[in-house]
Amino acid sequence: MVTGVASGTETIESDEELPGIRKSEAAPARAFGAVGGHPLFIERASGQYLFDIDDNRYLDYIGSWGPMILGHAEPRVIDAIVRAAEKGTSYGAPTENESHLAELIMQAVPSIERVRLVNSGTEATMSAIRVARGATGRAKIVKFAGCYHGHVDSLLVAAGSAAATLGVPDSPGVTLGVSADTIVLNYNDSEAVALLFDAHGHEIAAVILEPIVGNMGTVLPTESFLQTLRQETLKHGAILIFDEVMTGFRVAYGGAQSIFRIEPDMTTLGKIVGGGLPLAAYGGKADIMDQVMPAGKIYQAGTLAGNPLATAAGATTLEILRDEPPYQQLETLGELLGSGLENAAAQVGIPARMQRVGSMMTLFFSESWVTDWPSADRCHRKRFSDYFWGLIEHGVYMPCSQFEALFFSARHTREDIEQTIAAAEKVLASMASH
Ligand code: KE4
C-alpha cells in the first residue's frame, strides 16, 4: 500500500513482509525481537561478564555488538576516559588526541589516507555515501541484501522481486525517492555485479559492502567476489566502500582488507575504534577525501565528532591492540569455540554450520553453508531461539538473533570457552530430545 504524503513524496507503509527483510529481526537487535520474550536489563559489566539488574552473571558473547574486544571496563581505557573528563567533556574544537587517533587509524589501515571522525557507524556510512556521490557526480549506490550499514535512509532498502532491482524501502518513513537510487544485489553474486556494471556502470557512484558480513550472521566473501568488485569499480570509475564498522580492528588490526589484501577507495569504521564510547570514522584516498569541507565542497560536520572522551577511549584501545595484539589468542580460542559449538549440534543430529573469522562467528541452524541473504533466510529461526534461551539459562549471553555475529574478548579464558561448549551440549541435547 502506498500513501501519498503532503510533500508529494511517496512512502511505503509496509505492513507485509517485503522480500529479504527481517521484520522481527530487523527491530533494534537488543529488543530481543528475533527470539521473543523480554530483553535482559544489564546493570554493570566487567571483563568477559555482564551482570543483570538481578545480579545474575552472564558470559558475554556480544561485547556491545563488537566494541568490547578488550573486555568490559578495561582499567586503562576507563582511566583514560576519567582523565579526559576531568579536563572537560567537549570543546567543539580540534584536539591533539583527535589527531593522534586519526594517525593510529591511518597507520593501521594504509588505504585510509585521510580520515574524519563521527559519532556512529550510521553517520560514517551516511557520510561516505554522500562523499562518493559528490566526488563522482553520480547518484546510484549498490549494496547487498543482508548487509546492514546503519539506519541510513538510502541504505535501509532490500532487494525487490528480481535480483538487481531498484531498492524497495525497508522501513516506513523511507521514501521511494530516497531508495530509488539504491540497487540491491545478492552477496557473493559476482556475475550480477559484472552484468550490472556493464549496463549501468557509468551511473554508479559507489558500491558499499561488509567485506566480511556480520549482519546476516557471519558470511565470508568468495575471493572472486571481492576481486570482481575491485575490478568493476576501477573500470567504471565507481568508489568501492568497505564498511568495516564491525570487522575493523576485530578480525585483524588492519581489518578485513588486511586479510584479503584488497584495497578499497573508502572505509568506514566504528565500534572498536571508539573503545566503547560513541565514535566512528570514515576515510580513504586523499583525492576523494580532500573534497570534503573545509578542504573541499562536500558538507559534513558534527557537534561531538572527535570529542575528547571518545578519542581518549578509542586511542587507548587501539594502542593496546597495536602493542599487545590479542589476535592469535582470539584465533586459538575462536577455533576451540567454533568447532565445539558445531560438534555439539552434530552430536545430537541438529543440522548446523559454524562460520567464523577469529573471534567473530555464527552458528547457523542450516543444512547448508550460508553465502548470501537467501541462504541465510532459510535458517531454522525457532531452533536458534531455543538455543539462545537455553544458553541464557546457563548464564551464557549470545546475540539475540540468528542474523548477528557473536564476539568474544581478550578477557575470555579457555575455561570460559569450555564452559560455554558444555552448556551448548546440554541445551542442544535437550532440544534434540523434544
Ligand atoms: P551504529 O550506527 O550502530 O554505530 O553502526 C551501524 C553499523 C554500520 N555498519 C555495520 C557493518 C554495522 O554492523 C553497524 C551496526 N551493527 C549493529 C549490530 N549488527 C548494531 C546493533 C544495534 O543496532 O543495536
mmCIF file of N, CA, C and O in Angstrom, residues 215-249:
data_model
loop_
_atom_site.group_PDB
_atom_site.id
_atom_site.type_symbol
_atom_site.label_atom_id
_atom_site.label_comp_id
_atom_site.label_asym_id
_atom_site.label_seq_id
_atom_site.Cartn_x
_atom_site.Cartn_y
_atom_site.Cartn_z
ATOM 1 N N ASN A 215 26.063 -8.990 9.605
ATOM 2 C CA ASN A 215 24.653 -8.621 9.815
ATOM 3 C C ASN A 215 23.629 -9.523 9.160
ATOM 4 O O ASN A 215 22.448 -9.208 9.171
ATOM 5 N N MET A 216 24.097 -10.658 8.592
ATOM 6 C CA MET A 216 23.142 -11.733 8.284
ATOM 7 C C MET A 216 23.620 -12.989 9.001
ATOM 8 O O MET A 216 23.275 -14.095 8.647
ATOM 9 N N GLY A 217 24.421 -12.735 10.043
ATOM 10 C CA GLY A 217 25.283 -13.762 10.612
ATOM 11 C C GLY A 217 26.603 -13.631 9.861
ATOM 12 O O GLY A 217 26.722 -12.851 8.904
ATOM 13 N N THR A 218 27.589 -14.411 10.265
ATOM 14 C CA THR A 218 28.939 -14.258 9.700
ATOM 15 C C THR A 218 29.021 -14.949 8.343
ATOM 16 O O THR A 218 28.902 -16.164 8.254
ATOM 17 N N VAL A 219 29.195 -14.143 7.311
ATOM 18 C CA VAL A 219 29.263 -14.694 5.943
ATOM 19 C C VAL A 219 30.530 -14.164 5.282
ATOM 20 O O VAL A 219 30.799 -12.965 5.293
ATOM 21 N N LEU A 220 31.315 -15.076 4.741
ATOM 22 C CA LEU A 220 32.579 -14.673 4.113
ATOM 23 C C LEU A 220 32.401 -14.449 2.617
ATOM 24 O O LEU A 220 31.568 -15.105 1.979
ATOM 25 N N PRO A 221 33.171 -13.550 2.049
ATOM 26 C CA PRO A 221 33.127 -13.326 0.614
ATOM 27 C C PRO A 221 33.932 -14.408 -0.094
ATOM 28 O O PRO A 221 34.901 -14.919 0.458
ATOM 29 N N THR A 222 33.531 -14.740 -1.308
ATOM 30 C CA THR A 222 34.404 -15.585 -2.129
ATOM 31 C C THR A 222 35.512 -14.679 -2.652
ATOM 32 O O THR A 222 35.338 -13.451 -2.778
ATOM 33 N N GLU A 223 36.645 -15.258 -2.979
ATOM 34 C CA GLU A 223 37.773 -14.460 -3.481
ATOM 35 C C GLU A 223 37.371 -13.734 -4.767
ATOM 36 O O GLU A 223 37.644 -12.542 -4.939
ATOM 37 N N SER A 224 36.625 -14.420 -5.607
ATOM 38 C CA SER A 224 36.280 -13.782 -6.898
ATOM 39 C C SER A 224 35.316 -12.619 -6.689
ATOM 40 O O SER A 224 35.323 -11.650 -7.441
ATOM 41 N N PHE A 225 34.520 -12.689 -5.634
ATOM 42 C CA PHE A 225 33.533 -11.616 -5.406
ATOM 43 C C PHE A 225 34.243 -10.299 -5.125
ATOM 44 O O PHE A 225 33.974 -9.274 -5.784
ATOM 45 N N LEU A 226 35.192 -10.301 -4.175
ATOM 46 C CA LEU A 226 35.900 -9.053 -3.861
ATOM 47 C C LEU A 226 36.735 -8.588 -5.047
ATOM 48 O O LEU A 226 36.790 -7.390 -5.360
ATOM 49 N N GLN A 227 37.361 -9.534 -5.740
ATOM 50 C CA GLN A 227 38.169 -9.147 -6.914
ATOM 51 C C GLN A 227 37.299 -8.538 -8.005
ATOM 52 O O GLN A 227 37.668 -7.524 -8.614
ATOM 53 N N THR A 228 36.129 -9.124 -8.213
ATOM 54 C CA THR A 228 35.204 -8.575 -9.232
ATOM 55 C C THR A 228 34.777 -7.163 -8.857
ATOM 56 O O THR A 228 34.768 -6.258 -9.697
ATOM 57 N N LEU A 229 34.467 -6.964 -7.588
ATOM 58 C CA LEU A 229 34.051 -5.632 -7.136
ATOM 59 C C LEU A 229 35.169 -4.616 -7.357
ATOM 60 O O LEU A 229 34.942 -3.508 -7.861
ATOM 61 N N ARG A 230 36.384 -5.003 -7.006
ATOM 62 C CA ARG A 230 37.504 -4.085 -7.167
ATOM 63 C C ARG A 230 37.748 -3.778 -8.652
ATOM 64 O O ARG A 230 37.931 -2.657 -9.061
ATOM 65 N N GLN A 231 37.713 -4.807 -9.482
ATOM 66 C CA GLN A 231 37.960 -4.619 -10.921
ATOM 67 C C GLN A 231 36.869 -3.766 -11.567
ATOM 68 O O GLN A 231 37.149 -2.811 -12.292
ATOM 69 N N GLU A 232 35.612 -4.095 -11.282
ATOM 70 C CA GLU A 232 34.498 -3.386 -11.940
ATOM 71 C C GLU A 232 34.431 -1.926 -11.484
ATOM 72 O O GLU A 232 34.179 -1.025 -12.284
ATOM 73 N N THR A 233 34.679 -1.675 -10.207
ATOM 74 C CA THR A 233 34.594 -0.273 -9.735
ATOM 75 C C THR A 233 35.745 0.537 -10.322
ATOM 76 O O THR A 233 35.538 1.670 -10.777
ATOM 77 N N LEU A 234 36.927 -0.059 -10.402
ATOM 78 C CA LEU A 234 38.050 0.659 -11.027
ATOM 79 C C LEU A 234 37.752 0.936 -12.498
ATOM 80 O O LEU A 234 37.927 2.051 -12.995
ATOM 81 N N LYS A 235 37.239 -0.074 -13.183
ATOM 82 C CA LYS A 235 36.983 0.044 -14.647
ATOM 83 C C LYS A 235 35.957 1.135 -14.946
ATOM 84 O O LYS A 235 36.078 1.873 -15.934
ATOM 85 N N HIS A 236 34.981 1.276 -14.053
ATOM 86 C CA HIS A 236 33.867 2.205 -14.348
ATOM 87 C C HIS A 236 33.921 3.489 -13.527
ATOM 88 O O HIS A 236 32.975 4.269 -13.548
ATOM 89 N N GLY A 237 35.000 3.678 -12.773
ATOM 90 C CA GLY A 237 35.138 4.940 -12.016
ATOM 91 C C GLY A 237 34.175 5.060 -10.851
ATOM 92 O O GLY A 237 33.798 6.164 -10.434
ATOM 93 N N ALA A 238 33.766 3.907 -10.299
ATOM 94 C CA ALA A 238 32.907 3.927 -9.097
ATOM 95 C C ALA A 238 33.786 3.751 -7.863
ATOM 96 O O ALA A 238 34.897 3.232 -7.961
ATOM 97 N N ILE A 239 33.281 4.196 -6.729
ATOM 98 C CA ILE A 239 34.063 4.132 -5.482
ATOM 99 C C ILE A 239 33.694 2.866 -4.709
ATOM 100 O O ILE A 239 32.510 2.583 -4.501
ATOM 101 N N LEU A 240 34.688 2.108 -4.292
ATOM 102 C CA LEU A 240 34.471 0.886 -3.517
ATOM 103 C C LEU A 240 34.600 1.229 -2.029
ATOM 104 O O LEU A 240 35.673 1.706 -1.595
ATOM 105 N N ILE A 241 33.517 1.040 -1.297
ATOM 106 C CA ILE A 241 33.486 1.351 0.134
ATOM 107 C C ILE A 241 33.414 0.054 0.940
ATOM 108 O O ILE A 241 32.465 -0.722 0.792
ATOM 109 N N PHE A 242 34.418 -0.200 1.761
ATOM 110 C CA PHE A 242 34.365 -1.326 2.702
ATOM 111 C C PHE A 242 33.796 -0.804 4.025
ATOM 112 O O PHE A 242 34.400 0.072 4.656
ATOM 113 N N ASP A 243 32.639 -1.330 4.372
ATOM 114 C CA ASP A 243 32.067 -0.966 5.679
ATOM 115 C C ASP A 243 32.684 -1.906 6.716
ATOM 116 O O ASP A 243 32.237 -3.040 6.881
ATOM 117 N N GLU A 244 33.714 -1.399 7.395
ATOM 118 C CA GLU A 244 34.435 -2.199 8.392
ATOM 119 C C GLU A 244 34.080 -1.752 9.809
ATOM 120 O O GLU A 244 34.870 -1.931 10.750
ATOM 121 N N VAL A 245 32.888 -1.223 9.952
ATOM 122 C CA VAL A 245 32.418 -0.827 11.296
ATOM 123 C C VAL A 245 32.528 -2.018 12.247
ATOM 124 O O VAL A 245 32.914 -1.886 13.400
ATOM 125 N N MET A 246 32.193 -3.200 11.752
ATOM 126 C CA MET A 246 32.238 -4.391 12.619
ATOM 127 C C MET A 246 33.589 -5.099 12.540
ATOM 128 O O MET A 246 34.125 -5.557 13.541
ATOM 129 N N THR A 247 34.156 -5.207 11.337
ATOM 130 C CA THR A 247 35.370 -6.007 11.154
ATOM 131 C C THR A 247 36.647 -5.235 11.468
ATOM 132 O O THR A 247 37.686 -5.854 11.720
ATOM 133 N N GLY A 248 36.567 -3.910 11.463
ATOM 134 C CA GLY A 248 37.761 -3.094 11.717
ATOM 135 C C GLY A 248 38.308 -3.342 13.107
ATOM 136 O O GLY A 248 37.575 -3.252 14.090
ATOM 137 N N PHE A 249 39.586 -3.706 13.193
ATOM 138 C CA PHE A 249 40.263 -3.980 14.465
ATOM 139 C C PHE A 249 39.704 -5.210 15.170
ATOM 140 O O PHE A 249 40.156 -5.559 16.265
#
